[in-house]
Structures are given as C-alpha cells and as structure tokens.
Tab-separated table of C-alpha atoms and ligand atoms in Angstrom:
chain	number	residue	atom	x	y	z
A	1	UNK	CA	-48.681	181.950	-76.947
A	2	UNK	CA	-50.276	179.359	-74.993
A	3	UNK	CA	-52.107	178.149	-78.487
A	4	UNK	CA	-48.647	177.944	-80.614
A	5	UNK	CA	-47.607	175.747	-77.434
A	6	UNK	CA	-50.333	173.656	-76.925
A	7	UNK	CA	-50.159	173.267	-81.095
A	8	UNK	CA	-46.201	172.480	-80.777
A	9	UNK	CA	-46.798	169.737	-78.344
A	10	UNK	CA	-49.588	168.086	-80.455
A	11	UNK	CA	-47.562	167.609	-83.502
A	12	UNK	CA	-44.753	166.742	-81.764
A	13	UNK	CA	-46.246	163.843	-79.766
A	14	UNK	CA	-48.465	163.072	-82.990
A	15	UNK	CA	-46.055	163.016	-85.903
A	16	UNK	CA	-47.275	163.169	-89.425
A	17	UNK	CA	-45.859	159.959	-90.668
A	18	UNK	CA	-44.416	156.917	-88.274
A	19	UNK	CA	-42.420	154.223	-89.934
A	20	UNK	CA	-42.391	150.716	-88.332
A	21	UNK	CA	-39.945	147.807	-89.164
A	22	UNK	CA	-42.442	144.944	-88.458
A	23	UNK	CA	-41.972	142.484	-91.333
A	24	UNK	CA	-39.608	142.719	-93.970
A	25	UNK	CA	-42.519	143.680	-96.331
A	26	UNK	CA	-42.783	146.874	-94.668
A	27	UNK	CA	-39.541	148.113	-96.657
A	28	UNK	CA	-38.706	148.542	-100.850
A	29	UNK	CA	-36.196	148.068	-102.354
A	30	UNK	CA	-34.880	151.184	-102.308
A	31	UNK	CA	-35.582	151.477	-98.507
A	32	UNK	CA	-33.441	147.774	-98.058
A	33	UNK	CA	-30.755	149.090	-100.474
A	34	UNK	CA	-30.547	152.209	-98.686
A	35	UNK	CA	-29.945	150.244	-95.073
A	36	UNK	CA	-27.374	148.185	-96.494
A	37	UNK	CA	-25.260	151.112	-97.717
A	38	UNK	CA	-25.593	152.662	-94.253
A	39	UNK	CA	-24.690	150.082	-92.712
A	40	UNK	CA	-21.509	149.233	-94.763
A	41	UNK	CA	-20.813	152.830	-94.387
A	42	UNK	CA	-21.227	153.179	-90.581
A	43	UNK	CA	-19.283	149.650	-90.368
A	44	UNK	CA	-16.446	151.357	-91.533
A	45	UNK	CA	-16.407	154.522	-90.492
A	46	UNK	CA	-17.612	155.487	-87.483
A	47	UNK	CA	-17.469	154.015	-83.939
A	48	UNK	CA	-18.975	156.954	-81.874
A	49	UNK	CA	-21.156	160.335	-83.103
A	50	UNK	CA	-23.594	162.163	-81.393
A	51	UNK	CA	-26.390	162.222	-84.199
A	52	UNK	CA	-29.026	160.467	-81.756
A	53	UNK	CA	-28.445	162.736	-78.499
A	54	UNK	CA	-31.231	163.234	-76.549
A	55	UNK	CA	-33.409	160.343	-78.240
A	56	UNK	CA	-34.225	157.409	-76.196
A	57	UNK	CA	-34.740	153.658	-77.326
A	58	UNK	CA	-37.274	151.241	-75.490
A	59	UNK	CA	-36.294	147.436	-75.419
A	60	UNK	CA	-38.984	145.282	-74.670
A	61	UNK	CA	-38.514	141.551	-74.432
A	62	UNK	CA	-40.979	138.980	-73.789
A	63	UNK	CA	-38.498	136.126	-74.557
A	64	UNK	CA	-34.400	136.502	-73.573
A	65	UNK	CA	-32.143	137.647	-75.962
A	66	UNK	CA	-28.196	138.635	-76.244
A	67	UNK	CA	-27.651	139.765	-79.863
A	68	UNK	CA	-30.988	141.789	-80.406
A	69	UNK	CA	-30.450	143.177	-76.963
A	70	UNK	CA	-27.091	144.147	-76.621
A	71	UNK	CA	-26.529	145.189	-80.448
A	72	UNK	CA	-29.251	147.505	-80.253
A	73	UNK	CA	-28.518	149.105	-76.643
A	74	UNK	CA	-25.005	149.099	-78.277
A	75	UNK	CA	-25.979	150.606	-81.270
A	76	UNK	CA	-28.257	153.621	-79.943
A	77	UNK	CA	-24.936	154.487	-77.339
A	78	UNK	CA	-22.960	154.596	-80.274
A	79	UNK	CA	-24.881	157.356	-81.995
A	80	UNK	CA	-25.062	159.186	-78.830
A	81	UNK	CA	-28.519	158.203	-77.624
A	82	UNK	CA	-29.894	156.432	-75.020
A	83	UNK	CA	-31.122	152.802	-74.773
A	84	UNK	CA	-33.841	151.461	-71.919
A	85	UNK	CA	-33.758	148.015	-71.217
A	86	UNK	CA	-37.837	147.145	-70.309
A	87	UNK	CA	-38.262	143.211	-69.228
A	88	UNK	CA	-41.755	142.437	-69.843
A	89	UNK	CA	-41.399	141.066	-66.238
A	90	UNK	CA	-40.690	144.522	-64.545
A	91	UNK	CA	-43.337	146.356	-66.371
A	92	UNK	CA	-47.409	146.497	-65.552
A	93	UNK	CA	-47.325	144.518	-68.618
A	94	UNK	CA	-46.640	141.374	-66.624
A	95	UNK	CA	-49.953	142.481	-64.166
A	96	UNK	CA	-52.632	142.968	-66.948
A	97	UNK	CA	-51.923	145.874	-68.267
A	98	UNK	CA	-53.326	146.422	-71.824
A	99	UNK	CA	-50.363	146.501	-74.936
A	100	UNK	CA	-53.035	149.675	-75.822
A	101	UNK	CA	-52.226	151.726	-72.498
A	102	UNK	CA	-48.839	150.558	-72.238
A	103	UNK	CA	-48.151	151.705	-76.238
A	104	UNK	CA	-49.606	155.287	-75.591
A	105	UNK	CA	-47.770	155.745	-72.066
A	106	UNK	CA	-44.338	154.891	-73.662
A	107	UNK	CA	-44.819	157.021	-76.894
A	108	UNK	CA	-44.738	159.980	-74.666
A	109	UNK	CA	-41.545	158.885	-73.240
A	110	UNK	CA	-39.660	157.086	-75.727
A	111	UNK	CA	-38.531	158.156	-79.587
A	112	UNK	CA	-38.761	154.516	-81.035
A	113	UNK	CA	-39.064	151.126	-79.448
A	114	UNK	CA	-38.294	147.887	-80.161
A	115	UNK	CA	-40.762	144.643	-79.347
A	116	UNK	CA	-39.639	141.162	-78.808
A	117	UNK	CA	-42.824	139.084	-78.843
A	118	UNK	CA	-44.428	135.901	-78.495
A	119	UNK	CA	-47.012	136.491	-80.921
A	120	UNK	CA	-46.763	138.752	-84.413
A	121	UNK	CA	-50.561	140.178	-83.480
A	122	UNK	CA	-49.022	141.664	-80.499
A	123	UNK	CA	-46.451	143.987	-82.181
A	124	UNK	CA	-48.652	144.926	-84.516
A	125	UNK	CA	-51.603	145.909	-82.071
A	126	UNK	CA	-48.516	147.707	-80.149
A	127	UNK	CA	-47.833	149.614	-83.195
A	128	UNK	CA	-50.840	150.256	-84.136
A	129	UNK	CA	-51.424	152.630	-80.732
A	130	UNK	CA	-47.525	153.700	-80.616
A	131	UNK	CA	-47.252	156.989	-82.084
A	132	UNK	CA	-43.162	156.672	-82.400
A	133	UNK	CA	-41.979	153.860	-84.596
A	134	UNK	CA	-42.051	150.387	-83.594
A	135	UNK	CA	-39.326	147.688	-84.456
A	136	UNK	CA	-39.951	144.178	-83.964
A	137	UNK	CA	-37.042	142.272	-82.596
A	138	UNK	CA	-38.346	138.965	-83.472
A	139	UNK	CA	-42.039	137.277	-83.340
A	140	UNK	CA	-43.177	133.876	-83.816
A	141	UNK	CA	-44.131	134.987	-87.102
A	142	UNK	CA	-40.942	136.992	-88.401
A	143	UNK	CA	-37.158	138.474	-87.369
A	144	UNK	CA	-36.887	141.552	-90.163
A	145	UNK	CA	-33.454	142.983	-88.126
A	146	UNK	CA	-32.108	139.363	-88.221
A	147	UNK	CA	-32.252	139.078	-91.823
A	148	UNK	CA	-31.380	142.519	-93.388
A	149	UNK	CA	-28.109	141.885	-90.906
A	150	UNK	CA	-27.637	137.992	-93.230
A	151	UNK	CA	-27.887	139.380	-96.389
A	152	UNK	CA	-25.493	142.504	-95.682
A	153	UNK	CA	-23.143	139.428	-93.979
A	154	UNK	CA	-23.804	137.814	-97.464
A	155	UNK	CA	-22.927	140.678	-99.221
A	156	UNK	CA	-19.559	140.983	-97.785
A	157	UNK	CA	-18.258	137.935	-97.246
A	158	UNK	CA	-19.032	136.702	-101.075
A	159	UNK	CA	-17.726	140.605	-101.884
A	160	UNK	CA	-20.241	142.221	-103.815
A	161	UNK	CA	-21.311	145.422	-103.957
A	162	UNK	CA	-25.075	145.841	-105.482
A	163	UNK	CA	-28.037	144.235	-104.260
A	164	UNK	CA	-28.530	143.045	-108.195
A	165	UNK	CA	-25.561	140.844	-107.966
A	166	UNK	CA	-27.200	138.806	-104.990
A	167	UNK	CA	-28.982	137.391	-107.705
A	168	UNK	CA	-26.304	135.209	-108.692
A	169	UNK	CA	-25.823	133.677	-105.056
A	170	UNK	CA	-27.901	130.264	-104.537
A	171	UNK	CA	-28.992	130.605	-100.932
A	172	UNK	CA	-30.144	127.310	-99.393
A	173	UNK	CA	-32.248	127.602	-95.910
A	174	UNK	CA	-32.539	124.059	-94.041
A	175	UNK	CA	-34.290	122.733	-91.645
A	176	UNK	CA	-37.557	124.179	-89.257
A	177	UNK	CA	-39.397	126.493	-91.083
A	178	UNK	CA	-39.901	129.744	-88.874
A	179	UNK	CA	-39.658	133.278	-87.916
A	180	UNK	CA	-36.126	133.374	-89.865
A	181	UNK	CA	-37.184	131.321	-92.705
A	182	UNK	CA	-40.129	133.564	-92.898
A	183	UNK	CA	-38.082	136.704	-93.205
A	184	UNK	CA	-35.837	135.063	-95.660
A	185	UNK	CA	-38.516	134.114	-97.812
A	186	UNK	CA	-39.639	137.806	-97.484
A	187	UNK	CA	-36.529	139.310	-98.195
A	188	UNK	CA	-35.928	137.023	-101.328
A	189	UNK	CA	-39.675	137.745	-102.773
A	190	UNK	CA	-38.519	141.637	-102.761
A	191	UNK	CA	-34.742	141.258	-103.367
A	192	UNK	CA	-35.774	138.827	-106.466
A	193	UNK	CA	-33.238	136.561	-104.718
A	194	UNK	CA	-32.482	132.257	-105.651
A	195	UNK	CA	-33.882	131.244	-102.518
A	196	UNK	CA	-34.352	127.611	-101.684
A	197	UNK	CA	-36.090	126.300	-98.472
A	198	UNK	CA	-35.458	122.604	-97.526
A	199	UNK	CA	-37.623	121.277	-94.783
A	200	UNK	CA	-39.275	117.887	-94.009
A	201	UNK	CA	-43.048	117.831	-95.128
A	202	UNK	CA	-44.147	118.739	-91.948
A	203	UNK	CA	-41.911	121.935	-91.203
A	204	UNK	CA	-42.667	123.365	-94.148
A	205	UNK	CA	-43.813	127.032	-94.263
A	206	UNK	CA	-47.933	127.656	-93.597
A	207	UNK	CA	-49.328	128.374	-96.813
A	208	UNK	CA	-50.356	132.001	-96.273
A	209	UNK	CA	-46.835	132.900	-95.949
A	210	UNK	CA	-45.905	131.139	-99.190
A	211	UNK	CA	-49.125	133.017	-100.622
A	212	UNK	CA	-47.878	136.460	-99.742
A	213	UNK	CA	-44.251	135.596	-100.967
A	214	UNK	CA	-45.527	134.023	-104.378
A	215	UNK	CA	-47.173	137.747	-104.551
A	216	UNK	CA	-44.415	139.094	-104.935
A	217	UNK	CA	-42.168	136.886	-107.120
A	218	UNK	CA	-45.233	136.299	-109.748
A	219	UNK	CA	-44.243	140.061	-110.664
A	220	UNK	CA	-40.792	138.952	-110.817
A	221	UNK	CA	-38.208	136.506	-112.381
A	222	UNK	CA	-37.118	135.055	-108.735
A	223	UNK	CA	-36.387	131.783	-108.325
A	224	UNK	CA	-37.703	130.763	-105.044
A	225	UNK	CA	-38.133	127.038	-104.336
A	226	UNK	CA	-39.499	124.456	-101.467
A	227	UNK	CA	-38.182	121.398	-101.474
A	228	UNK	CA	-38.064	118.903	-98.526
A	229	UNK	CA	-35.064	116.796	-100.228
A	230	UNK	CA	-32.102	117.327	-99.128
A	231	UNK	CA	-30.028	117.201	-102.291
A	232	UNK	CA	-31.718	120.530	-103.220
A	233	UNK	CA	-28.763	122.260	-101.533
A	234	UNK	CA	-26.566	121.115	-104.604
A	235	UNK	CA	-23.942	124.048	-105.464
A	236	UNK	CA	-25.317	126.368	-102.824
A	237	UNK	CA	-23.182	129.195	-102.206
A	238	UNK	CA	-24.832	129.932	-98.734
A	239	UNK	CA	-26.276	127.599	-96.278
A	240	UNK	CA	-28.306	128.898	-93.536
A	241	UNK	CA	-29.784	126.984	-90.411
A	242	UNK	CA	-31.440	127.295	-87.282
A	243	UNK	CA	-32.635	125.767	-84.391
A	244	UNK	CA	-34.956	123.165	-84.634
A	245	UNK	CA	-37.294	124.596	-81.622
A	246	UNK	CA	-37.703	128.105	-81.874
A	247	UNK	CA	-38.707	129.983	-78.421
A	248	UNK	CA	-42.161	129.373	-77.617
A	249	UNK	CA	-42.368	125.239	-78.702
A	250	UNK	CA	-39.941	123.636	-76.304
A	251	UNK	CA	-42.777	121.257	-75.693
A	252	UNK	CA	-42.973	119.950	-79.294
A	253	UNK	CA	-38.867	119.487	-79.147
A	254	UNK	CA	-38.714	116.014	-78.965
A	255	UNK	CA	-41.071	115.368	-82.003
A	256	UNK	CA	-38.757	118.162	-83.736
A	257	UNK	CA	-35.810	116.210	-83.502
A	258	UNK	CA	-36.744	113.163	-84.558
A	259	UNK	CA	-38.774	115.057	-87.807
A	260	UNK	CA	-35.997	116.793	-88.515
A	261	UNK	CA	-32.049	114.962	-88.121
A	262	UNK	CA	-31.715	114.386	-91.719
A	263	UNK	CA	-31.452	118.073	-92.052
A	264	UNK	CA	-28.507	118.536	-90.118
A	265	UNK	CA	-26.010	120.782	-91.540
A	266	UNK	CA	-22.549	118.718	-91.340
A	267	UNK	CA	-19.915	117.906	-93.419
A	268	UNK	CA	-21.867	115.313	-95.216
A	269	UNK	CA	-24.455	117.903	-96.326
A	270	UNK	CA	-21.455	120.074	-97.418
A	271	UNK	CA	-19.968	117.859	-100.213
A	272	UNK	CA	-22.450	119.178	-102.394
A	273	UNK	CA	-22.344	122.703	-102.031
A	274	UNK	CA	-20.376	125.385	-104.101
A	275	UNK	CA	-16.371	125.412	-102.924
A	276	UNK	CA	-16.764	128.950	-100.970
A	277	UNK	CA	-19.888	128.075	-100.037
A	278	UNK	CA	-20.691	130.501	-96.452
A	279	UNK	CA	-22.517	128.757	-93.768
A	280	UNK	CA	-24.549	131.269	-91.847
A	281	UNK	CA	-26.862	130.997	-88.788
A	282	UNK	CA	-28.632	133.572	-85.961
A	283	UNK	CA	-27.492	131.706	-83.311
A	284	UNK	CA	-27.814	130.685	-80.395
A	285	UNK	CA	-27.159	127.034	-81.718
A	286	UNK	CA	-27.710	123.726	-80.609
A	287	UNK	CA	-24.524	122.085	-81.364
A	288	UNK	CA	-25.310	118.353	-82.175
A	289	UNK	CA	-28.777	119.075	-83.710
A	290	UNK	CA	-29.355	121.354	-86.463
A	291	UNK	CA	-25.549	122.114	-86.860
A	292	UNK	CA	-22.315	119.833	-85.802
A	293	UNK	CA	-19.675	121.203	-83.333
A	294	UNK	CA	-17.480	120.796	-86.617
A	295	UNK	CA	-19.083	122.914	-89.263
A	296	UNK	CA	-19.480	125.737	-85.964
A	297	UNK	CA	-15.812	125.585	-85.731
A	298	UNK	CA	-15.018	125.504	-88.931
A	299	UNK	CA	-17.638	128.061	-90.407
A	300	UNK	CA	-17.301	130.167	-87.162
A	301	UNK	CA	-15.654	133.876	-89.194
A	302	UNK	CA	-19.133	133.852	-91.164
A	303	UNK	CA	-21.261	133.050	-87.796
A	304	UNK	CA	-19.809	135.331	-85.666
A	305	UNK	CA	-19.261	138.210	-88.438
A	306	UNK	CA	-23.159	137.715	-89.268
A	307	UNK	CA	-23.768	137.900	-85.224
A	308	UNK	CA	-21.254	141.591	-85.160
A	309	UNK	CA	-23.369	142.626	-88.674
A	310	UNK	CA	-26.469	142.934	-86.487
A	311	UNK	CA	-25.146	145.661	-84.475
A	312	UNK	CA	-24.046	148.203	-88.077
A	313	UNK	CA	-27.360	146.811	-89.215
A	314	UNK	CA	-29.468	148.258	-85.782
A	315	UNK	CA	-27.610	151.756	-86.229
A	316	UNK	CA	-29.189	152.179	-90.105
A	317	UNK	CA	-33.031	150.870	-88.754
A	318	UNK	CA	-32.444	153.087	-85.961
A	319	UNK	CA	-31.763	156.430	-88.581
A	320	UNK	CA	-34.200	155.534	-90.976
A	321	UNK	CA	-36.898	154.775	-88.879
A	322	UNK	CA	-36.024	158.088	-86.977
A	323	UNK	CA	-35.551	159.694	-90.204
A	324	UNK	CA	-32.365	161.114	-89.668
A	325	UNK	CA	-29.879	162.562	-92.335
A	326	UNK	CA	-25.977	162.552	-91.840
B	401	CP	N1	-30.152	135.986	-83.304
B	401	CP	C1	-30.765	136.590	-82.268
B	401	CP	O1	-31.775	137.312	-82.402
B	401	CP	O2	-30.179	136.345	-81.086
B	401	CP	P1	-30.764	136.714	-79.663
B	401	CP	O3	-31.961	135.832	-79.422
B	401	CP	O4	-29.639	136.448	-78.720
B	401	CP	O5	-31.172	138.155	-79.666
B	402	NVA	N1	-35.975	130.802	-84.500
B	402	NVA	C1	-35.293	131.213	-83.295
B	402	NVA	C2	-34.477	132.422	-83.562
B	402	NVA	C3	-33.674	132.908	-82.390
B	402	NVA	C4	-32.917	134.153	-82.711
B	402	NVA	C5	-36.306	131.451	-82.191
B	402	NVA	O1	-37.332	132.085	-82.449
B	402	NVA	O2	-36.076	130.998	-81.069
C-alpha cells in the first residue's frame, strides 16, 4: 500500500511529458491552429466553466504588466481555477535565491506557471528544472502569448476562417525590432505568412534570429522580407507597431528616438496602405512616438479588441499546455 502510494506521488509530481510555451517555435502548426480554434470557440461561448478546478496558476513578473497579468489571472478564474499573483519582489527570488530551487519548490505547488523575464536564458533555465509547464509571458528575446493573441485578432477582424487564408494578408511590422517582432517573425516562418519588417539599419533584428526564421521559410514558399525603407509598407493590410524602448533599455531611449521617428505610424504612413488596412499594437503605447494620438483614436476597435483577444487566447495555452479535453 505504502509502495502504490509512494509510486502515485512520483508520477504525479514527475509527469511523463511537460509542454512549455517558451517561443513560438515550441508549437506546429497543428498545435497553433488548434489554439486559434479554441480560442474563437471559448470567445464565443463560454464566460464561466469549472474545467480547471482545483489547478493553480503561478504569475511571476520581473517587469510590470496589466494585460499579461490580468488576462491570465482572468482567464484561469474563468475556467474555475485559481491564479497566484508572485512579484519577483515578494519572493526569495529577490534575496538570492537560485531560479533552480525556486523552479522545483513551486512545481510541487503549482500546475503551470507563467514567467515574465528580463532575460530569455532565465525562463528557459526555469523550465528546464520546473516539472509543470512553463509559459513565458514575455522576455527580452520573445512574447509567444502576445502574438498567437495578433494573429487570432487578425483573423477576425479581416474575417477569415483558416490559417491558409492568412496567406493572402500583407502584414507590415515597423519600427524597433524586439521581443514582438521576434515572435512575429516566428510565427510567420511557421504560419508561411507575407511578413515584412521595416526598421532603420540599426534596429534591425540580430542575425541569429533571422537565421532560425530563414530555417524555416527555406522549406517553404513564405514571403518574409527586411527592409529599413519605409515605402515597403505599400498595400499592407495590417500594420503593427511598438514601442520604441522596450522594458529593460530605458537608458538607450533617447538614441531610440532620434534612430527611429521616421518610422512613426501616422496618417502619412497610412496613404499607402491597403483601404481596410488594421493597425494593431500590444500596447502600452507611447502616444507621440511610435504611434500618433490620431491613428490610436482612430484605429482604437482593432487595439483594444487585440488587447481583449489576449485573455480567449490565455484560456486555450492554459488547456493545451494542461492537456485538457472539453
Ligand atoms: N502587451 C502586454 O504584454 O501588455 P502588458 O505589459 O501590460 O502585460
Ligand atoms: N516590446 C515591449 C512589449 C511590451 C508588451 C517591451 O518589452 O517592453
């Protein structure tokens, strides 16, 4: 009896197979298609169902958030578990404590947590010693839940229904090339996507990530281009943007702006573009810098409908990385 126990406990605090969300490359196709059709399906359906009672959610943050935060603690009540906000600040974390010890302690605890980080390597050595799945809520290096919540925004505002058909969308990211860009670049290498990144020479993205993107899309027809002339956003049919000084470079923000106001999104910019053209960003925005007060206001059902999209987006990581059937 005591054997069968001991037995239970191991396999149940050791599980066979752990799925993390750390970069978009972690999914396939299938796996992206998949979340997107829970997610449209949970957007309209359901509100409130018990499928995740008893399961608890860890949010870490190293930097502040509101969206990340809020959608997933929203998310995991909505499916009837139970979210735990964990500030870097209040944990042991904050006195030394290793990201090994602190990643074993909290498996034991937790069913899956999520990691916002200052540095990639540190969600991935977290995950590494977590035996529950690990979601990163944005690095310097990449923001997977950002993006899978963009292209499902994509998908519904310019109506269509397979991921095939995203194909025929030119998406146009401007401006600093970072965590988002990264993921976007990511997503379009798998999705076979027409993805075009416009940034000045020096914002462009490092070359390993363009290496491991170009992996991808030499097995594929997609059309993925890097330009750093503006003009390249010709008969876009989305425009994305972001800040120009991600969390984390505040001191190189001065140098940023000057580098990068030709990229502004405004309503200069958006004479070229296709007439139903959907301007998307993560937010929070600077108004003034990469984005005017004007295009905000005007653009603001696709902003704000890409911002609520993160929260049907959270619920479908949260069951497939749980591996949960409805
Ligand atoms: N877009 C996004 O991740 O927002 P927060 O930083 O508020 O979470
Ligand atoms: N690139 C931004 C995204 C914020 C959601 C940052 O890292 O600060």
């Amino acid at each position: 009896m005591t054997l069968c126990v001991m037995f239970f406990l191991i396999i149940w605090r050791v599980p066979m197979t752990k799925k993390n969300l750390l970069s978009i490359y972690d999914l396939s196709v299938e796996e992206v298609k998949l979340l997107f059709s829970q997610a449209f399906y949970l957007k309209s359906k359901y509100k409130y169902f018990d499928i995740l009672k008893g399961k608890t959610l860890g949010l870490i943050f190293e930097k502040p958030s509101t969206r990340t935060m809020v959608s997933f603690a929203v998310a995991m009540i909505q499916l009837g578990g139970v979210p735990l906000l964990l500030n870097n600040k209040n944990l042991q974390r904050k006195r030394g404590e290793s990201i090994h010890d602190t990643s074993i302690v909290l498996s034991r605890y937790l069913n899956i947590i999520m990691m916002r980080a200052f540095k990639h390597s540190d969600v991935e050595e977290f995950a590494k010693y977590s035996t529950v799945p690990v979601v990163n809520g944005l690095t310097d290096y990449e923001h997977p839940c950002q993006i899978l919540a963009d292209i499902m925004t994509i998908m519904e505002l310019h109506r269509i229904q397979a991921v095939e058909a995203l194909r025929d969308i030119k998406i146009v990211y401007i401006g600093d090339s970072n965590n988002i860009s990264n993921s976007l670049l990511a997503i379009s290498a798998i999705l076979d996507l027409n993805f075009t990144l416009i940034a000045p020479e020096e914002y462009l993205p490092e070359k390993k990530i363009l290496s491991k993107a170009f992996e991808y899309t030499s097995l594929s027809k997609t059309e993925i281009k890097i330009s750093s002339d503006i003009n390249a956003t010709e008969n876009a049919d989305v425009i994305y943007t972001d800040v120009w000084t991600s969390m984390g470079f505040e001191s190189e923000a001065n140098k940023r702006k000057k580098s990068l106001k030709y990229y502004q999104v405004n309503d200069e910019l958006l004479k070229k573009v296709s007439p139903n053209c959907v301007v998307l960003h993560c937010l929070p925005a600077v108004r003034g810098e990469e984005i005017t007060s004007e295009v905000m206001s005007k653009h603001e059902n696709s902003i704000f409908t890409q911002a609520e999209n993160r929260l049907h987006i959270q619920k479908a990581i949260l069951l497939h990385l749980l591996n949960i059937k409805y």
